[in-house]
């Protein structure tokens, strides 16, 4: 049976559960997902790890993906990233706006360099407002909103 995203290529760039889940959904539907892990590997590999290699959470969220450790901020890594994006259909990332711009991944640059690329940027605080550009994840947002207070 053919899966709906078979033949599509997605690049997953960043770390965290929300991003990894988005990549997992694409992979489960047939897309080839290339997960770019930072030097030392994705931090989720070590969350309550049951083996020395990787945690069950990482295994679950990374199923069906191809992973490669790559320093995208280094010259060689940046070149590899640009070549991958030239072949990709989708980019999903959760880097801060400053890191995205450092990599040349502003909205305007992506539109000009990769007109067919669908780029989706997940962010805890967005690109405007008081907390714009600050790193964060689901747990941080829940704590700041009071949802973790238990009342």
XYZ file of N, CA and C in Angstrom:
453
model
N 0.838 -1.174 0.000
C 0.000 0.000 0.000
C 0.886 1.241 0.000
N 0.615 2.173 -0.875
C 1.386 3.396 -0.977
C 1.019 4.355 0.151
N 2.027 4.995 0.718
C 1.772 5.975 1.763
C 1.723 7.364 1.117
N 0.912 8.279 1.623
C 0.638 9.545 0.937
C 1.842 10.452 0.710
N 2.875 10.363 1.552
C 4.037 11.240 1.394
C 5.240 10.524 0.792
N 5.031 9.325 0.269
C 6.127 8.587 -0.369
C 6.707 9.439 -1.493
N 8.035 9.520 -1.531
C 8.704 10.304 -2.557
C 9.089 11.703 -2.105
N 8.545 12.156 -0.985
C 8.896 13.469 -0.462
C 10.106 13.350 0.466
N 10.909 14.396 0.496
C 12.088 14.446 1.368
C 11.906 15.586 2.349
N 12.097 15.282 3.637
C 11.991 16.296 4.693
C 13.293 16.339 5.477
N 13.726 17.533 5.829
C 14.902 17.728 6.675
C 14.397 18.211 8.029
N 14.808 17.512 9.082
C 14.453 17.870 10.466
C 15.683 18.476 11.118
N 15.574 19.721 11.563
C 16.728 20.448 12.086
C 16.392 21.065 13.437
N 16.990 20.543 14.489
C 16.763 21.049 15.834
C 16.585 19.888 16.792
N 16.086 20.199 17.972
C 15.894 19.183 18.999
C 14.574 19.425 19.716
N 14.115 18.410 20.408
C 12.922 18.540 21.232
C 11.803 17.628 20.777
N 10.863 17.426 21.661
C 9.778 16.482 21.424
C 8.835 16.955 20.324
N 8.439 18.221 20.338
C 7.488 18.708 19.330
C 8.051 18.561 17.925
N 9.307 18.935 17.736
C 9.939 18.822 16.417
C 10.079 17.358 16.009
N 10.560 16.524 16.935
C 10.737 15.109 16.624
C 9.407 14.445 16.279
N 8.341 14.849 16.960
C 7.029 14.281 16.663
C 6.555 14.701 15.271
N 6.780 15.954 14.916
C 6.401 16.409 13.574
C 7.132 15.585 12.507
N 8.423 15.342 12.715
C 9.185 14.513 11.781
C 8.684 13.086 11.748
N 8.295 12.569 12.906
C 7.771 11.206 12.985
C 6.482 11.081 12.188
N 5.610 12.068 12.274
C 4.354 12.044 11.525
C 4.646 11.994 10.025
N 5.607 12.793 9.572
C 5.976 12.774 8.148
C 6.531 11.410 7.745
N 7.417 10.855 8.580
C 8.009 9.544 8.277
C 6.944 8.447 8.264
N 6.033 8.486 9.217
C 4.972 7.477 9.278
C 4.084 7.511 8.034
N 4.025 8.650 7.390
C 3.196 8.785 6.184
C 3.996 8.614 4.901
N 5.269 8.173 5.043
C 6.044 7.782 3.881
C 7.147 8.716 3.442
N 7.261 9.897 4.033
C 8.329 10.818 3.643
C 9.674 10.274 4.100
N 10.701 10.561 3.330
C 12.070 10.269 3.756
C 12.488 11.434 4.640
N 12.674 11.184 5.931
C 13.030 12.234 6.878
C 14.505 12.088 7.238
N 15.240 13.162 7.003
C 16.659 13.202 7.344
C 16.797 14.087 8.572
N 17.118 13.457 9.690
C 17.221 14.146 10.984
C 18.676 14.578 11.167
N 18.899 15.879 11.255
C 20.243 16.409 11.468
C 20.442 16.639 12.960
N 21.311 15.842 13.546
C 21.575 15.941 14.981
C 22.800 16.807 15.231
N 22.795 17.603 16.306
C 23.955 18.445 16.613
C 25.140 17.589 17.066
N 26.343 18.171 17.090
C 27.498 17.416 17.607
C 27.195 16.843 18.988
N 27.491 15.587 19.181
C 27.177 14.901 20.435
C 25.842 14.193 20.398
N 25.061 14.427 19.346
C 23.774 13.752 19.180
C 22.623 14.521 19.801
N 21.434 14.148 19.422
C 20.202 14.749 19.930
C 20.097 14.477 21.422
N 19.740 15.497 22.187
C 19.602 15.348 23.634
C 18.562 14.320 24.039
N 17.568 14.079 23.191
C 16.541 13.084 23.512
C 17.105 11.668 23.563
N 18.272 11.449 22.970
C 18.901 10.120 23.026
C 19.161 9.692 24.476
N 19.340 10.669 25.357
C 19.792 10.377 26.720
C 18.725 10.582 27.790
N 17.504 10.935 27.402
C 16.431 11.140 28.373
C 15.975 9.788 28.904
N 16.306 9.522 30.168
C 15.958 8.235 30.802
C 16.351 7.063 29.919
N 17.583 7.110 29.411
C 18.069 6.076 28.489
C 18.095 4.711 29.164
N 17.609 3.715 28.438
C 17.612 2.335 28.932
C 18.828 1.571 28.448
N 19.500 2.106 27.461
C 20.744 1.529 26.990
C 21.763 2.653 26.919
N 23.000 2.317 26.691
C 24.014 3.365 26.597
C 23.860 4.158 25.302
N 23.131 3.622 24.333
C 23.029 4.271 23.027
C 21.887 5.273 22.947
N 20.694 4.878 23.363
C 19.563 5.787 23.174
C 18.362 5.383 24.015
N 17.553 6.380 24.323
C 16.364 6.165 25.151
C 15.211 5.622 24.311
N 14.233 5.090 24.990
C 13.017 4.616 24.314
C 12.275 5.795 23.679
N 12.284 6.950 24.340
C 11.645 8.140 23.785
C 12.281 8.505 22.443
N 13.610 8.504 22.408
C 14.308 8.809 21.155
C 13.970 7.768 20.087
N 13.982 6.502 20.460
C 13.669 5.443 19.488
C 12.262 5.619 18.926
N 11.316 5.928 19.787
C 9.933 6.095 19.350
C 9.788 7.288 18.415
N 10.391 8.424 18.783
C 10.248 9.645 17.993
C 11.129 9.659 16.740
N 12.060 8.737 16.638
C 12.972 8.726 15.491
C 12.723 7.568 14.542
N 11.692 6.806 14.784
C 11.447 5.652 13.917
C 11.202 6.109 12.477
N 11.755 5.364 11.569
C 11.557 5.656 10.156
C 12.384 6.802 9.617
N 13.274 7.371 10.426
C 14.100 8.494 9.981
C 15.535 8.036 9.750
N 16.238 8.806 8.946
C 17.679 8.640 8.798
C 18.331 9.763 9.588
N 19.216 9.421 10.512
C 19.867 10.427 11.350
C 21.327 10.576 10.983
N 21.799 11.814 11.046
C 23.223 12.079 10.843
C 23.622 13.204 11.797
N 24.769 13.032 12.445
C 25.298 14.062 13.324
C 26.036 15.068 12.441
N 25.658 16.344 12.550
C 26.217 17.357 11.656
C 26.273 18.710 12.354
N 27.441 19.330 12.321
C 27.584 20.688 12.844
C 27.185 21.650 11.731
N 25.909 22.022 11.696
C 25.402 22.870 10.615
C 25.981 24.278 10.677
N 26.581 24.658 11.800
C 27.166 25.987 11.920
C 28.615 26.016 11.449
N 29.218 24.843 11.242
C 30.558 24.778 10.671
C 30.476 24.921 9.158
N 31.590 25.265 8.540
C 31.588 25.511 7.089
C 31.139 24.284 6.296
N 31.703 23.127 6.592
C 31.306 21.912 5.867
C 29.853 21.552 6.142
N 29.441 21.648 7.401
C 28.066 21.316 7.766
C 27.061 22.247 7.115
N 27.402 23.511 7.036
C 26.515 24.481 6.391
C 26.358 24.166 4.909
N 27.454 23.793 4.261
C 27.392 23.411 2.840
C 26.514 22.186 2.635
N 26.666 21.196 3.511
C 25.849 19.976 3.416
C 24.376 20.315 3.618
N 24.085 21.165 4.608
C 22.706 21.580 4.853
C 22.121 22.238 3.608
N 22.859 23.141 2.989
C 22.356 23.833 1.801
C 22.089 22.850 0.660
N 22.958 21.863 0.476
C 22.731 20.844 -0.570
C 21.500 20.009 -0.262
N 21.317 19.636 1.015
C 20.123 18.873 1.395
C 18.855 19.670 1.134
N 18.876 20.946 1.465
C 17.691 21.780 1.265
C 17.379 21.944 -0.220
N 18.392 21.890 -1.047
C 18.176 21.967 -2.485
C 17.431 20.768 -3.033
N 17.513 19.636 -2.351
C 16.819 18.403 -2.757
C 15.497 18.215 -2.020
N 15.353 18.875 -0.873
C 14.220 18.613 0.029
C 12.935 19.290 -0.437
N 11.849 18.710 0.010
C 10.524 19.286 -0.195
C 10.066 20.066 1.031
N 10.529 19.631 2.214
C 10.076 20.198 3.483
C 11.266 20.386 4.409
N 11.271 21.501 5.125
C 12.202 21.735 6.224
C 11.363 21.980 7.458
N 11.620 21.206 8.516
C 10.996 21.484 9.809
C 12.134 21.778 10.778
N 12.025 22.877 11.493
C 13.116 23.294 12.374
C 12.569 24.018 13.586
N 13.332 23.972 14.675
C 12.944 24.725 15.863
C 14.124 25.495 16.433
N 14.932 26.044 15.558
C 16.038 26.887 15.979
C 15.515 28.281 16.314
N 16.220 28.983 17.180
C 15.833 30.367 17.463
C 15.996 31.186 16.185
N 15.277 32.304 16.071
C 15.435 33.148 14.880
C 16.893 33.553 14.634
N 17.652 33.823 15.689
C 19.056 34.212 15.521
C 19.864 33.082 14.882
N 19.641 31.848 15.325
C 20.361 30.707 14.738
C 19.921 30.469 13.297
N 18.636 30.632 13.023
C 18.150 30.465 11.645
C 18.796 31.482 10.717
N 18.850 32.721 11.159
C 19.447 33.767 10.327
C 20.942 33.529 10.141
N 21.611 33.020 11.177
C 23.038 32.679 11.070
C 23.273 31.633 9.993
N 22.306 30.742 9.815
C 22.395 29.704 8.793
C 21.866 30.163 7.436
N 21.396 31.392 7.370
C 20.827 31.888 6.119
C 19.446 31.336 5.854
N 18.703 31.050 6.922
C 17.378 30.460 6.783
C 16.265 31.443 7.127
N 16.451 32.695 6.721
C 15.358 33.656 6.878
C 14.285 33.311 5.853
N 13.079 33.795 6.077
C 11.979 33.505 5.151
C 12.312 33.956 3.732
N 12.881 35.173 3.602
C 13.220 35.704 2.281
C 14.288 34.886 1.576
N 15.307 34.478 2.307
C 16.400 33.677 1.718
C 15.894 32.313 1.274
N 15.051 31.692 2.077
C 14.500 30.382 1.703
C 13.656 30.516 0.438
N 12.809 31.529 0.408
C 11.947 31.740 -0.762
C 12.784 31.929 -2.028
N 13.885 32.682 -1.926
C 14.732 32.963 -3.088
C 15.564 31.746 -3.499
N 16.165 31.073 -2.526
C 17.084 29.973 -2.832
C 16.377 28.647 -3.089
N 15.256 28.415 -2.424
C 14.555 27.134 -2.512
C 13.062 27.383 -2.709
N 12.655 27.843 -3.878
C 11.256 28.266 -4.062
C 10.225 27.169 -3.845
N 10.595 25.897 -3.999
C 9.608 24.833 -3.824
C 9.609 24.247 -2.413
N 10.536 24.710 -1.571
C 10.673 24.184 -0.214
C 9.589 24.748 0.702
N 8.907 23.863 1.403
C 7.958 24.266 2.436
C 8.738 24.267 3.750
N 8.874 25.433 4.363
C 9.640 25.561 5.600
C 8.693 25.850 6.753
N 8.803 25.043 7.807
C 7.962 25.185 8.991
C 8.885 25.351 10.185
N 8.702 26.463 10.913
C 9.538 26.750 12.068
C 8.691 26.705 13.328
N 9.015 25.783 14.203
C 8.329 25.636 15.490
C 9.101 26.475 16.498
N 8.370 27.193 17.358
C 9.011 28.078 18.320
C 8.160 28.165 19.583
N 8.817 28.208 20.717
C 8.086 28.334 21.973
C 7.471 29.726 22.116
N 8.170 30.755 21.632
C 7.733 32.118 21.874
C 7.548 32.958 20.612
N 7.774 32.401 19.456
C 7.558 33.118 18.207
C 8.651 34.111 17.867
N 8.374 34.948 16.870
C 9.365 35.894 16.366
C 9.068 37.337 16.744
N 7.973 37.587 17.434
C 7.671 38.945 17.870
C 7.146 38.891 19.298
N 7.246 39.994 19.980
C 6.788 40.041 21.358
C 7.949 40.029 22.338
N 7.599 40.110 23.619
C 8.592 40.246 24.687
C 9.572 39.070 24.771
N 9.097 37.865 24.555
C 9.941 36.672 24.675
C 10.485 36.183 23.323
N 10.231 36.913 22.265
C 10.626 36.487 20.917
C 12.087 36.074 20.869
N 12.317 34.964 20.211
C 13.680 34.495 20.024
C 14.254 33.722 21.188
N 13.551 33.679 22.305
C 14.056 32.930 23.450
C 13.851 31.431 23.219
N 14.833 30.626 23.597
C 14.629 29.183 23.460
C 13.621 28.704 24.491
N 12.968 27.627 24.193
C 12.006 27.067 25.132
C 11.420 25.792 24.586
N 10.635 25.133 25.404
C 9.961 23.906 24.975
C 8.609 23.833 25.674
N 7.934 22.728 25.471
C 6.592 22.565 26.010
C 6.555 22.735 27.530
N 7.508 22.156 28.216
C 7.538 22.195 29.672
C 7.741 23.629 30.177
N 8.605 24.390 29.510
C 8.843 25.780 29.903
C 7.572 26.602 29.748
N 6.885 26.434 28.635
C 5.661 27.194 28.396
C 4.588 26.822 29.417
N 4.462 25.528 29.732
C 3.490 25.104 30.734
C 3.814 25.701 32.085
N 5.088 25.718 32.444
C 5.493 26.274 33.741
C 5.191 27.774 33.794
N 5.494 28.487 32.720
C 5.247 29.933 32.696
C 3.761 30.269 32.722
N 2.934 29.397 32.163
C 1.500 29.658 32.121
C 0.794 29.296 33.416
N 1.454 28.562 34.295
C 0.843 28.135 35.539
C 0.204 26.760 35.456
N 0.241 26.140 34.273
C -0.402 24.825 34.112
C 0.234 23.758 34.986
N 1.490 23.937 35.366
C 2.170 22.930 36.184
C 1.901 23.118 37.675
N 1.166 24.155 38.025
C 0.902 24.425 39.438
C 0.012 23.362 40.061
N -0.752 22.643 39.235
C -1.575 21.555 39.749
C -2.851 22.005 40.441
N -3.247 23.206 40.228
C -4.472 23.681 40.876
C -5.571 23.890 39.888
